[in-house]
mmCIF file of C-alpha atoms in Angstrom:
data_model
loop_
_atom_site.group_PDB
_atom_site.id
_atom_site.type_symbol
_atom_site.label_atom_id
_atom_site.label_comp_id
_atom_site.label_asym_id
_atom_site.label_seq_id
_atom_site.Cartn_x
_atom_site.Cartn_y
_atom_site.Cartn_z
ATOM 1 C CA MET A 8 -40.883 65.005 -38.600
ATOM 2 C CA LYS A 9 -37.536 64.115 -37.026
ATOM 3 C CA ALA A 10 -35.683 65.002 -40.286
ATOM 4 C CA ARG A 11 -37.478 68.376 -40.442
ATOM 5 C CA HIS A 12 -36.474 69.064 -36.805
ATOM 6 C CA CYS A 13 -32.836 68.172 -37.579
ATOM 7 C CA LEU A 14 -32.859 70.482 -40.626
ATOM 8 C CA GLY A 15 -34.241 73.269 -38.441
ATOM 9 C CA CYS A 16 -31.494 72.710 -35.853
ATOM 10 C CA LEU A 17 -28.873 72.625 -38.599
ATOM 11 C CA ALA A 18 -30.156 75.896 -40.102
ATOM 12 C CA ALA A 19 -30.203 77.586 -36.683
ATOM 13 C CA THR A 20 -26.647 76.377 -35.994
ATOM 14 C CA ALA A 21 -25.437 77.664 -39.387
ATOM 15 C CA ILE A 22 -26.995 81.086 -38.771
ATOM 16 C CA ALA A 23 -25.479 81.271 -35.289
ATOM 17 C CA PHE A 24 -22.052 80.246 -36.614
ATOM 18 C CA ALA A 25 -22.230 82.813 -39.429
ATOM 19 C CA THR A 26 -23.111 85.514 -36.885
ATOM 20 C CA VAL A 27 -20.130 84.543 -34.695
ATOM 21 C CA VAL A 28 -17.757 84.570 -37.693
ATOM 22 C CA VAL A 29 -18.937 88.036 -38.787
ATOM 23 C CA HIS A 30 -18.580 89.467 -35.282
ATOM 24 C CA ALA A 31 -15.232 87.752 -34.662
ATOM 25 C CA GLY A 32 -13.697 89.671 -37.597
ATOM 26 C CA GLU A 33 -14.845 93.056 -36.310
ATOM 27 C CA GLU A 34 -12.376 95.096 -34.288
ATOM 28 C CA PRO A 35 -13.791 96.892 -31.266
ATOM 29 C CA LYS A 36 -14.096 100.627 -31.824
ATOM 30 C CA ASN A 37 -11.514 102.635 -29.936
ATOM 31 C CA PRO A 38 -11.508 106.435 -30.505
ATOM 32 C CA ALA A 39 -7.727 106.725 -29.975
ATOM 33 C CA PHE A 40 -7.017 103.911 -32.462
ATOM 34 C CA GLU A 41 -9.410 105.453 -34.986
ATOM 35 C CA ARG A 42 -7.578 108.784 -34.529
ATOM 36 C CA LEU A 43 -4.234 107.021 -35.053
ATOM 37 C CA LYS A 44 -5.547 105.525 -38.303
ATOM 38 C CA SER A 45 -6.252 109.071 -39.532
ATOM 39 C CA LEU A 46 -2.473 109.665 -39.670
ATOM 40 C CA GLU A 47 -2.107 107.404 -42.735
ATOM 41 C CA GLY A 48 0.348 109.099 -45.090
ATOM 42 C CA HIS A 49 3.794 110.713 -44.986
ATOM 43 C CA TRP A 50 4.968 113.215 -42.388
ATOM 44 C CA VAL A 51 8.112 115.374 -42.189
ATOM 45 C CA GLY A 52 9.563 117.969 -39.879
ATOM 46 C CA PRO A 53 12.418 118.919 -37.602
ATOM 47 C CA ALA A 54 13.377 116.689 -34.712
ATOM 48 C CA VAL A 55 15.655 117.603 -31.835
ATOM 49 C CA TRP A 56 17.358 115.166 -29.511
ATOM 50 C CA ASP A 57 19.294 115.310 -26.282
ATOM 51 C CA GLU A 58 21.569 112.428 -25.339
ATOM 52 C CA ASP A 59 23.417 112.882 -22.072
ATOM 53 C CA GLY A 60 23.542 116.644 -22.610
ATOM 54 C CA GLN A 61 24.621 116.473 -26.268
ATOM 55 C CA LYS A 62 21.963 118.026 -28.473
ATOM 56 C CA GLY A 63 21.284 117.726 -32.174
ATOM 57 C CA GLU A 64 18.679 118.397 -34.835
ATOM 58 C CA VAL A 65 17.689 116.424 -37.905
ATOM 59 C CA GLU A 66 14.981 116.477 -40.563
ATOM 60 C CA PHE A 67 12.693 113.614 -39.569
ATOM 61 C CA GLU A 68 10.389 111.545 -41.772
ATOM 62 C CA VAL A 69 7.649 109.167 -40.666
ATOM 63 C CA SER A 70 5.016 107.267 -42.608
ATOM 64 C CA TYR A 71 1.835 105.652 -41.330
ATOM 65 C CA ARG A 72 -0.016 102.829 -43.073
ATOM 66 C CA VAL A 73 -3.190 101.050 -42.021
ATOM 67 C CA THR A 74 -2.945 97.319 -42.789
ATOM 68 C CA SER A 75 -4.273 93.875 -41.855
ATOM 69 C CA GLY A 76 -7.918 94.712 -42.464
ATOM 70 C CA GLY A 77 -7.688 97.917 -40.430
ATOM 71 C CA SER A 78 -6.420 96.119 -37.316
ATOM 72 C CA VAL A 79 -2.833 97.456 -37.406
ATOM 73 C CA VAL A 80 -1.218 100.845 -37.993
ATOM 74 C CA LEU A 81 2.411 100.590 -39.102
ATOM 75 C CA GLU A 82 4.638 103.563 -38.334
ATOM 76 C CA THR A 83 7.909 103.634 -40.278
ATOM 77 C CA MET A 84 10.496 106.090 -38.967
ATOM 78 C CA MET A 85 13.207 107.262 -41.364
ATOM 79 C CA PRO A 86 11.998 105.005 -44.216
ATOM 80 C CA GLY A 87 14.626 103.787 -46.649
ATOM 81 C CA THR A 88 17.587 104.725 -44.424
ATOM 82 C CA PRO A 89 19.919 102.519 -42.362
ATOM 83 C CA GLY A 90 18.152 103.893 -39.277
ATOM 84 C CA GLU A 91 14.688 102.764 -40.415
ATOM 85 C CA MET A 92 12.513 101.470 -37.566
ATOM 86 C CA VAL A 93 8.947 100.167 -37.523
ATOM 87 C CA THR A 94 6.309 100.400 -34.817
ATOM 88 C CA ALA A 95 3.096 98.348 -35.010
ATOM 89 C CA TYR A 96 0.062 99.745 -33.173
ATOM 90 C CA HIS A 97 -2.964 97.532 -32.530
ATOM 91 C CA LEU A 98 -5.717 96.834 -30.043
ATOM 92 C CA ASP A 99 -5.358 94.201 -27.352
ATOM 93 C CA GLY A 100 -8.966 93.960 -26.210
ATOM 94 C CA GLU A 101 -9.828 97.576 -25.459
ATOM 95 C CA ASP A 102 -6.200 98.621 -24.890
ATOM 96 C CA LEU A 103 -4.157 100.394 -27.565
ATOM 97 C CA VAL A 104 -0.689 98.852 -27.562
ATOM 98 C CA LEU A 105 2.460 98.989 -29.670
ATOM 99 C CA VAL A 106 5.551 96.986 -30.437
ATOM 100 C CA HIS A 107 8.591 99.023 -31.516
ATOM 101 C CA TYR A 108 11.105 97.196 -33.724
ATOM 102 C CA CYS A 109 14.310 99.074 -32.946
ATOM 103 C CA THR A 110 17.589 99.251 -34.836
ATOM 104 C CA SER A 111 19.245 98.063 -31.627
ATOM 105 C CA GLY A 112 17.568 94.676 -32.134
ATOM 106 C CA ASN A 113 15.092 94.786 -29.271
ATOM 107 C CA GLN A 114 11.306 95.051 -29.361
ATOM 108 C CA PRO A 115 9.795 97.065 -26.500
ATOM 109 C CA ARG A 116 6.058 96.636 -25.932
ATOM 110 C CA MET A 117 4.040 99.594 -24.692
ATOM 111 C CA LYS A 118 0.480 100.310 -23.631
ATOM 112 C CA ARG A 119 -1.407 103.579 -23.997
ATOM 113 C CA LEU A 120 -1.589 105.456 -20.725
ATOM 114 C CA PRO A 121 -5.060 106.505 -19.541
ATOM 115 C CA SER A 122 -6.436 109.626 -21.215
ATOM 116 C CA SER A 123 -9.919 110.727 -22.171
ATOM 117 C CA ASP A 124 -8.478 112.650 -25.157
ATOM 118 C CA PRO A 125 -8.214 110.398 -28.265
ATOM 119 C CA SER A 126 -5.679 112.851 -29.771
ATOM 120 C CA ASP A 127 -3.278 112.365 -26.851
ATOM 121 C CA LEU A 128 -1.456 109.069 -27.343
ATOM 122 C CA ALA A 129 1.068 108.532 -24.544
ATOM 123 C CA PHE A 130 2.558 105.048 -24.112
ATOM 124 C CA GLY A 131 4.558 103.442 -21.318
ATOM 125 C CA CYS A 132 6.832 100.403 -21.529
ATOM 126 C CA LEU A 133 5.603 96.963 -20.452
ATOM 127 C CA GLY A 134 8.855 95.120 -21.189
ATOM 128 C CA GLY A 135 9.875 93.556 -24.444
ATOM 129 C CA THR A 136 11.861 90.914 -26.246
ATOM 130 C CA ASN A 137 15.654 90.773 -26.597
ATOM 131 C CA MET A 138 15.995 93.205 -23.684
ATOM 132 C CA THR A 139 15.870 93.686 -19.955
ATOM 133 C CA GLU A 140 15.081 96.851 -18.028
ATOM 134 C CA ALA A 141 18.847 97.364 -17.649
ATOM 135 C CA ASP A 142 19.377 97.377 -21.443
ATOM 136 C CA SER A 143 19.066 100.490 -23.563
ATOM 137 C CA HIS A 144 15.550 100.521 -25.022
ATOM 138 C CA MET A 145 12.739 102.808 -26.144
ATOM 139 C CA HIS A 146 10.774 103.338 -22.946
ATOM 140 C CA SER A 147 8.063 105.836 -23.814
ATOM 141 C CA ALA A 148 6.351 107.296 -26.847
ATOM 142 C CA HIS A 149 3.948 110.218 -26.996
ATOM 143 C CA LEU A 150 2.057 111.393 -30.053
ATOM 144 C CA ARG A 151 -0.120 114.485 -29.844
ATOM 145 C CA ILE A 152 -2.387 114.885 -32.881
ATOM 146 C CA VAL A 153 -2.680 118.673 -33.083
ATOM 147 C CA ASP A 154 -4.926 118.747 -36.161
ATOM 148 C CA PRO A 155 -5.335 116.648 -39.334
ATOM 149 C CA ASP A 156 -2.008 117.934 -40.719
ATOM 150 C CA HIS A 157 0.196 118.377 -37.611
ATOM 151 C CA VAL A 158 1.572 115.941 -35.030
ATOM 152 C CA ARG A 159 4.012 116.363 -32.161
ATOM 153 C CA GLY A 160 6.036 113.360 -31.099
ATOM 154 C CA GLU A 161 8.299 112.640 -28.171
ATOM 155 C CA TRP A 162 10.246 109.450 -27.510
ATOM 156 C CA SER A 163 12.584 108.502 -24.688
ATOM 157 C CA SER A 164 15.117 105.739 -24.215
ATOM 158 C CA HIS A 165 16.084 104.281 -20.854
ATOM 159 C CA GLU A 166 19.035 102.240 -19.713
ATOM 160 C CA GLY A 167 19.172 100.794 -16.209
ATOM 161 C CA GLY A 168 16.052 102.756 -15.278
ATOM 162 C CA VAL A 169 17.637 106.099 -16.252
ATOM 163 C CA VAL A 170 16.625 108.302 -19.202
ATOM 164 C CA LYS A 171 19.476 108.140 -21.753
ATOM 165 C CA TRP A 172 17.988 110.298 -24.503
ATOM 166 C CA ILE A 173 14.860 112.173 -25.523
ATOM 167 C CA ALA A 174 13.811 113.090 -29.052
ATOM 168 C CA GLN A 175 11.034 115.500 -30.015
ATOM 169 C CA ALA A 176 9.565 116.177 -33.449
ATOM 170 C CA GLU A 177 7.108 118.643 -34.978
ATOM 171 C CA LEU A 178 5.673 116.879 -38.012
ATOM 172 C CA ALA A 179 3.491 118.117 -40.859
ATOM 173 C CA ARG A 180 1.619 115.969 -43.343
ATOM 174 C CA ARG A 181 3.380 115.898 -46.714
ATOM 175 C CA LYS A 182 0.799 116.573 -49.411
#
């Protein structure tokens, strides 16, 4: 009888453990993150920038790739060029966050600002590595998913608490 009771306890423990393992691997559903995942693919379009009153325009390319079992979206700006940069988007609990790996060698962290619209992805800086607030760094990012084939982006860089440059892009999905 005691052996049968121990087997029953062991079976119940195994089932409970298996349930915990299955649920531990599941990412919480976040409508904004799911919308971000829908960008997977290649995007191109004109980008304009303004740095201390000097303006310019460039053809901009961005790719998005969902990786790590669907838990990360990698954004690669200007892939294959010396200016290539990567941003990793992921959930931290219920919060959508990002880490931007910049060509300047710093890694700003940002958190999505409150919005009830999952197509409006505005992020604000939380700090970062290899930087201080006084250093030049990407300070904000804003993606607006217009429709399945069009995205607007805006990024700003700060130095010493002052906006140093702003870039804006109108991107279309490359088919």
